[in-house]
Amino acid sequence: MNKLTFTAKDYSETSELAGLIQKIDTSDAQYVDRISDEIFKYQPFFLTVVLGYRMDISSQELEEMMRIYLLVWEYFKSNKNLPKKKVTQTQFEEVQRRNMYMLHYSEGESEESRDKIYTDELQNLKSKSLWAAVHFRYNTRPALINMDPEIKGITLIGILSFIQCFETQ
């Protein structure tokens, strides 16, 4: 099985991410409103995407998705790495299309080849610790564990695509 190589930076970010997760999990409605307003001001398409899921997922799933989007936002904000330019729908869709192509390309491959394709693609991710934290949430939060697999895949690709957009700004 192929494994991602984590750097010292990736490992050091895990405690920061744990703190951000705790902050978000214990946040109140005022915090969510304040950060949502901030996101809408600086990256409106980011917020639009998560709110667009509300018709397709349960309220519990939406709450968990919102927490993940807040985590992504807080991560980039705390690293003073928020994009200065707004991510556009076109930029997002281009990255998302590339990620979907990778998934479709890998479908006909053996498990070992699929793992190598994913590892090669994700190795270039600068925010591997954040991506690991997102996967941890998907694998430990009951609402996300029980999410429809197709919607789960779509939402994960969306999150990965935003992380990649934020990294390249």
PDB file of C-alpha atoms in Angstrom:
ATOM      1  CA  MET A   1       0.000   0.000   0.000  1.00  0.00           C
ATOM      2  CA  ASN A   2       1.295   3.436  -0.960  1.00  0.00           C
ATOM      3  CA  LYS A   3       1.459   6.025   1.788  1.00  0.00           C
ATOM      4  CA  LEU A   4       1.689   9.771   1.779  1.00  0.00           C
ATOM      5  CA  THR A   5       4.891  11.227   3.134  1.00  0.00           C
ATOM      6  CA  PHE A   6       4.205  13.736   5.873  1.00  0.00           C
ATOM      7  CA  THR A   7       6.688  16.496   6.629  1.00  0.00           C
ATOM      8  CA  ALA A   8       7.647  17.889  10.022  1.00  0.00           C
ATOM      9  CA  LYS A   9       5.332  20.833   9.217  1.00  0.00           C
ATOM     10  CA  ASP A  10       2.449  18.417   8.625  1.00  0.00           C
ATOM     11  CA  TYR A  11       3.034  16.769  11.984  1.00  0.00           C
ATOM     12  CA  SER A  12       3.396  20.068  13.823  1.00  0.00           C
ATOM     13  CA  GLU A  13       0.077  21.264  12.409  1.00  0.00           C
ATOM     14  CA  THR A  14      -1.852  18.394  13.972  1.00  0.00           C
ATOM     15  CA  SER A  15      -2.003  20.038  17.411  1.00  0.00           C
ATOM     16  CA  GLU A  16      -3.079  23.317  15.796  1.00  0.00           C
ATOM     17  CA  LEU A  17      -5.799  21.470  13.906  1.00  0.00           C
ATOM     18  CA  ALA A  18      -6.924  19.696  17.077  1.00  0.00           C
ATOM     19  CA  GLY A  19      -7.333  23.108  18.703  1.00  0.00           C
ATOM     20  CA  LEU A  20      -9.289  24.429  15.737  1.00  0.00           C
ATOM     21  CA  ILE A  21     -11.556  21.368  15.761  1.00  0.00           C
ATOM     22  CA  GLN A  22     -12.249  21.829  19.466  1.00  0.00           C
ATOM     23  CA  LYS A  23     -12.946  25.537  18.918  1.00  0.00           C
ATOM     24  CA  ILE A  24     -15.400  24.779  16.112  1.00  0.00           C
ATOM     25  CA  ASP A  25     -17.082  21.899  17.945  1.00  0.00           C
ATOM     26  CA  THR A  26     -17.727  24.085  21.002  1.00  0.00           C
ATOM     27  CA  SER A  27     -18.680  27.207  19.073  1.00  0.00           C
ATOM     28  CA  ASP A  28     -21.969  29.002  19.491  1.00  0.00           C
ATOM     29  CA  ALA A  29     -24.305  30.501  16.916  1.00  0.00           C
ATOM     30  CA  GLN A  30     -22.651  33.935  17.226  1.00  0.00           C
ATOM     31  CA  TYR A  31     -19.284  32.468  16.220  1.00  0.00           C
ATOM     32  CA  VAL A  32     -20.834  30.685  13.224  1.00  0.00           C
ATOM     33  CA  ASP A  33     -22.610  33.890  12.148  1.00  0.00           C
ATOM     34  CA  ARG A  34     -19.439  35.982  12.516  1.00  0.00           C
ATOM     35  CA  ILE A  35     -17.237  33.537  10.585  1.00  0.00           C
ATOM     36  CA  SER A  36     -19.935  32.971   7.957  1.00  0.00           C
ATOM     37  CA  ASP A  37     -20.093  36.741   7.401  1.00  0.00           C
ATOM     38  CA  GLU A  38     -16.301  36.827   7.128  1.00  0.00           C
ATOM     39  CA  ILE A  39     -16.278  33.978   4.618  1.00  0.00           C
ATOM     40  CA  PHE A  40     -19.041  35.630   2.595  1.00  0.00           C
ATOM     41  CA  LYS A  41     -17.062  38.875   2.504  1.00  0.00           C
ATOM     42  CA  TYR A  42     -13.758  37.345   1.367  1.00  0.00           C
ATOM     43  CA  GLN A  43     -14.687  34.062  -0.354  1.00  0.00           C
ATOM     44  CA  PRO A  44     -18.419  34.102  -1.150  1.00  0.00           C
ATOM     45  CA  PHE A  45     -18.292  31.134  -3.513  1.00  0.00           C
ATOM     46  CA  PHE A  46     -16.796  28.987  -0.710  1.00  0.00           C
ATOM     47  CA  LEU A  47     -19.844  29.632   1.463  1.00  0.00           C
ATOM     48  CA  THR A  48     -22.249  29.289  -1.458  1.00  0.00           C
ATOM     49  CA  VAL A  49     -21.031  25.761  -2.176  1.00  0.00           C
ATOM     50  CA  VAL A  50     -21.577  24.454   1.362  1.00  0.00           C
ATOM     51  CA  LEU A  51     -24.987  26.112   1.563  1.00  0.00           C
ATOM     52  CA  GLY A  52     -25.845  24.582  -1.804  1.00  0.00           C
ATOM     53  CA  TYR A  53     -25.706  21.134  -0.201  1.00  0.00           C
ATOM     54  CA  ARG A  54     -28.619  21.930   2.117  1.00  0.00           C
ATOM     55  CA  MET A  55     -31.192  20.618  -0.343  1.00  0.00           C
ATOM     56  CA  ASP A  56     -29.420  17.276  -0.748  1.00  0.00           C
ATOM     57  CA  ILE A  57     -28.399  16.384   2.797  1.00  0.00           C
ATOM     58  CA  SER A  58     -29.955  16.187   6.245  1.00  0.00           C
ATOM     59  CA  SER A  59     -29.663  19.009   8.768  1.00  0.00           C
ATOM     60  CA  GLN A  60     -27.187  16.913  10.814  1.00  0.00           C
ATOM     61  CA  GLU A  61     -25.044  16.311   7.721  1.00  0.00           C
ATOM     62  CA  LEU A  62     -25.213  20.015   6.838  1.00  0.00           C
ATOM     63  CA  GLU A  63     -24.076  20.947  10.341  1.00  0.00           C
ATOM     64  CA  GLU A  64     -21.098  18.592  10.043  1.00  0.00           C
ATOM     65  CA  MET A  65     -20.280  19.900   6.565  1.00  0.00           C
ATOM     66  CA  MET A  66     -20.413  23.460   7.871  1.00  0.00           C
ATOM     67  CA  ARG A  67     -17.969  22.497  10.634  1.00  0.00           C
ATOM     68  CA  ILE A  68     -15.572  21.102   8.051  1.00  0.00           C
ATOM     69  CA  TYR A  69     -15.822  24.220   5.914  1.00  0.00           C
ATOM     70  CA  LEU A  70     -15.211  26.329   9.046  1.00  0.00           C
ATOM     71  CA  LEU A  71     -12.175  24.153   9.787  1.00  0.00           C
ATOM     72  CA  VAL A  72     -10.780  24.731   6.299  1.00  0.00           C
ATOM     73  CA  TRP A  73     -11.400  28.465   6.655  1.00  0.00           C
ATOM     74  CA  GLU A  74      -9.853  28.709  10.118  1.00  0.00           C
ATOM     75  CA  TYR A  75      -6.850  26.627   9.034  1.00  0.00           C
ATOM     76  CA  PHE A  76      -5.981  28.921   6.154  1.00  0.00           C
ATOM     77  CA  LYS A  77      -6.828  32.003   8.212  1.00  0.00           C
ATOM     78  CA  SER A  78      -4.598  30.929  11.112  1.00  0.00           C
ATOM     79  CA  ASN A  79      -1.733  30.292   8.708  1.00  0.00           C
ATOM     80  CA  LYS A  80      -2.254  33.743   7.213  1.00  0.00           C
ATOM     81  CA  ASN A  81      -2.688  31.987   3.931  1.00  0.00           C
ATOM     82  CA  LEU A  82      -6.191  32.988   2.946  1.00  0.00           C
ATOM     83  CA  PRO A  83      -6.406  33.713  -0.732  1.00  0.00           C
ATOM     84  CA  LYS A  84      -6.238  37.395  -1.468  1.00  0.00           C
ATOM     85  CA  LYS A  85      -8.188  36.894  -4.665  1.00  0.00           C
ATOM     86  CA  LYS A  86     -11.636  35.369  -4.533  1.00  0.00           C
ATOM     87  CA  VAL A  87     -11.891  31.802  -5.767  1.00  0.00           C
ATOM     88  CA  THR A  88     -14.289  31.915  -8.678  1.00  0.00           C
ATOM     89  CA  GLN A  89     -16.729  29.250  -9.745  1.00  0.00           C
ATOM     90  CA  THR A  90     -14.647  28.742 -12.889  1.00  0.00           C
ATOM     91  CA  GLN A  91     -11.419  28.175 -10.924  1.00  0.00           C
ATOM     92  CA  PHE A  92     -13.149  25.821  -8.519  1.00  0.00           C
ATOM     93  CA  GLU A  93     -14.779  23.819 -11.307  1.00  0.00           C
ATOM     94  CA  GLU A  94     -11.456  23.479 -13.137  1.00  0.00           C
ATOM     95  CA  VAL A  95      -9.770  21.994 -10.054  1.00  0.00           C
ATOM     96  CA  GLN A  96     -12.822  19.873  -9.291  1.00  0.00           C
ATOM     97  CA  ARG A  97     -12.874  18.573 -12.877  1.00  0.00           C
ATOM     98  CA  ARG A  98      -9.208  17.528 -12.560  1.00  0.00           C
ATOM     99  CA  ASN A  99     -10.000  15.688  -9.322  1.00  0.00           C
ATOM    100  CA  MET A 100     -13.013  13.981 -10.876  1.00  0.00           C
ATOM    101  CA  TYR A 101     -10.874  12.943 -13.841  1.00  0.00           C
ATOM    102  CA  MET A 102      -8.374  11.355 -11.427  1.00  0.00           C
ATOM    103  CA  LEU A 103     -11.187   9.381  -9.773  1.00  0.00           C
ATOM    104  CA  HIS A 104     -12.716   8.250 -13.058  1.00  0.00           C
ATOM    105  CA  TYR A 105      -9.311   7.344 -14.449  1.00  0.00           C
ATOM    106  CA  SER A 106      -8.562   5.227 -11.380  1.00  0.00           C
ATOM    107  CA  GLU A 107     -11.862   3.300 -11.450  1.00  0.00           C
ATOM    108  CA  GLY A 108     -10.615   0.658 -13.864  1.00  0.00           C
ATOM    109  CA  GLU A 109      -7.297   0.177 -12.097  1.00  0.00           C
ATOM    110  CA  SER A 110      -6.276  -2.449  -9.565  1.00  0.00           C
ATOM    111  CA  GLU A 111      -6.389  -1.435  -5.911  1.00  0.00           C
ATOM    112  CA  GLU A 112      -2.601  -1.073  -5.841  1.00  0.00           C
ATOM    113  CA  SER A 113      -2.604   1.144  -8.940  1.00  0.00           C
ATOM    114  CA  ARG A 114      -5.498   3.207  -7.538  1.00  0.00           C
ATOM    115  CA  ASP A 115      -3.606   3.748  -4.279  1.00  0.00           C
ATOM    116  CA  LYS A 116      -0.558   4.885  -6.237  1.00  0.00           C
ATOM    117  CA  ILE A 117      -2.632   7.332  -8.313  1.00  0.00           C
ATOM    118  CA  TYR A 118      -4.208   8.840  -5.192  1.00  0.00           C
ATOM    119  CA  THR A 119      -0.896   8.966  -3.339  1.00  0.00           C
ATOM    120  CA  ASP A 120       0.883  10.623  -6.248  1.00  0.00           C
ATOM    121  CA  GLU A 121      -1.861  13.221  -6.576  1.00  0.00           C
ATOM    122  CA  LEU A 122      -2.208  13.983  -2.867  1.00  0.00           C
ATOM    123  CA  GLN A 123       1.536  14.017  -2.173  1.00  0.00           C
ATOM    124  CA  ASN A 124       1.663  17.503  -3.702  1.00  0.00           C
ATOM    125  CA  LEU A 125      -0.945  18.778  -1.261  1.00  0.00           C
ATOM    126  CA  LYS A 126       0.624  21.389   1.021  1.00  0.00           C
ATOM    127  CA  SER A 127      -2.094  20.890   3.635  1.00  0.00           C
ATOM    128  CA  LYS A 128      -1.922  17.143   4.153  1.00  0.00           C
ATOM    129  CA  SER A 129      -2.623  17.491   7.873  1.00  0.00           C
ATOM    130  CA  LEU A 130      -5.818  19.419   7.099  1.00  0.00           C
ATOM    131  CA  TRP A 131      -6.873  16.789   4.548  1.00  0.00           C
ATOM    132  CA  ALA A 132      -6.200  14.077   7.159  1.00  0.00           C
ATOM    133  CA  ALA A 133      -8.342  15.990   9.678  1.00  0.00           C
ATOM    134  CA  VAL A 134     -11.169  16.210   7.127  1.00  0.00           C
ATOM    135  CA  HIS A 135     -10.978  12.433   6.578  1.00  0.00           C
ATOM    136  CA  PHE A 136     -10.913  11.875  10.329  1.00  0.00           C
ATOM    137  CA  ARG A 137     -14.184  13.829  10.621  1.00  0.00           C
ATOM    138  CA  TYR A 138     -15.770  11.804   7.825  1.00  0.00           C
ATOM    139  CA  ASN A 139     -14.733   8.574   9.547  1.00  0.00           C
ATOM    140  CA  THR A 140     -15.760   9.475  13.104  1.00  0.00           C
ATOM    141  CA  ARG A 141     -18.862  11.683  12.933  1.00  0.00           C
ATOM    142  CA  PRO A 142     -22.035   9.547  12.782  1.00  0.00           C
ATOM    143  CA  ALA A 143     -23.855  11.907  10.405  1.00  0.00           C
ATOM    144  CA  LEU A 144     -20.951  11.737   7.933  1.00  0.00           C
ATOM    145  CA  ILE A 145     -20.318   8.018   8.368  1.00  0.00           C
ATOM    146  CA  ASN A 146     -23.940   7.338   7.402  1.00  0.00           C
ATOM    147  CA  MET A 147     -24.031   9.872   4.558  1.00  0.00           C
ATOM    148  CA  ASP A 148     -25.052   8.575   1.136  1.00  0.00           C
ATOM    149  CA  PRO A 149     -21.788   7.348  -0.464  1.00  0.00           C
ATOM    150  CA  GLU A 150     -22.311   9.315  -3.679  1.00  0.00           C
ATOM    151  CA  ILE A 151     -22.941  12.568  -1.800  1.00  0.00           C
ATOM    152  CA  LYS A 152     -20.018  11.794   0.487  1.00  0.00           C
ATOM    153  CA  GLY A 153     -17.749  11.478  -2.548  1.00  0.00           C
ATOM    154  CA  ILE A 154     -19.066  14.695  -4.079  1.00  0.00           C
ATOM    155  CA  THR A 155     -18.576  16.651  -0.859  1.00  0.00           C
ATOM    156  CA  LEU A 156     -15.077  15.273  -0.286  1.00  0.00           C
ATOM    157  CA  ILE A 157     -14.047  16.209  -3.828  1.00  0.00           C
ATOM    158  CA  GLY A 158     -15.475  19.681  -3.221  1.00  0.00           C
ATOM    159  CA  ILE A 159     -13.481  20.129  -0.018  1.00  0.00           C
ATOM    160  CA  LEU A 160     -10.286  18.837  -1.631  1.00  0.00           C
ATOM    161  CA  SER A 161     -10.834  21.179  -4.573  1.00  0.00           C
ATOM    162  CA  PHE A 162     -11.216  24.203  -2.281  1.00  0.00           C
ATOM    163  CA  ILE A 163      -8.097  23.253  -0.327  1.00  0.00           C
ATOM    164  CA  GLN A 164      -6.183  23.069  -3.601  1.00  0.00           C
ATOM    165  CA  CYS A 165      -7.652  26.408  -4.765  1.00  0.00           C
ATOM    166  CA  PHE A 166      -6.643  28.070  -1.497  1.00  0.00           C
ATOM    167  CA  GLU A 167      -3.141  26.618  -1.728  1.00  0.00           C
ATOM    168  CA  THR A 168      -2.528  27.986  -5.210  1.00  0.00           C
ATOM    169  CA  GLN A 169      -3.702  31.553  -4.630  1.00  0.00           C
TER     170      GLN A 169
END
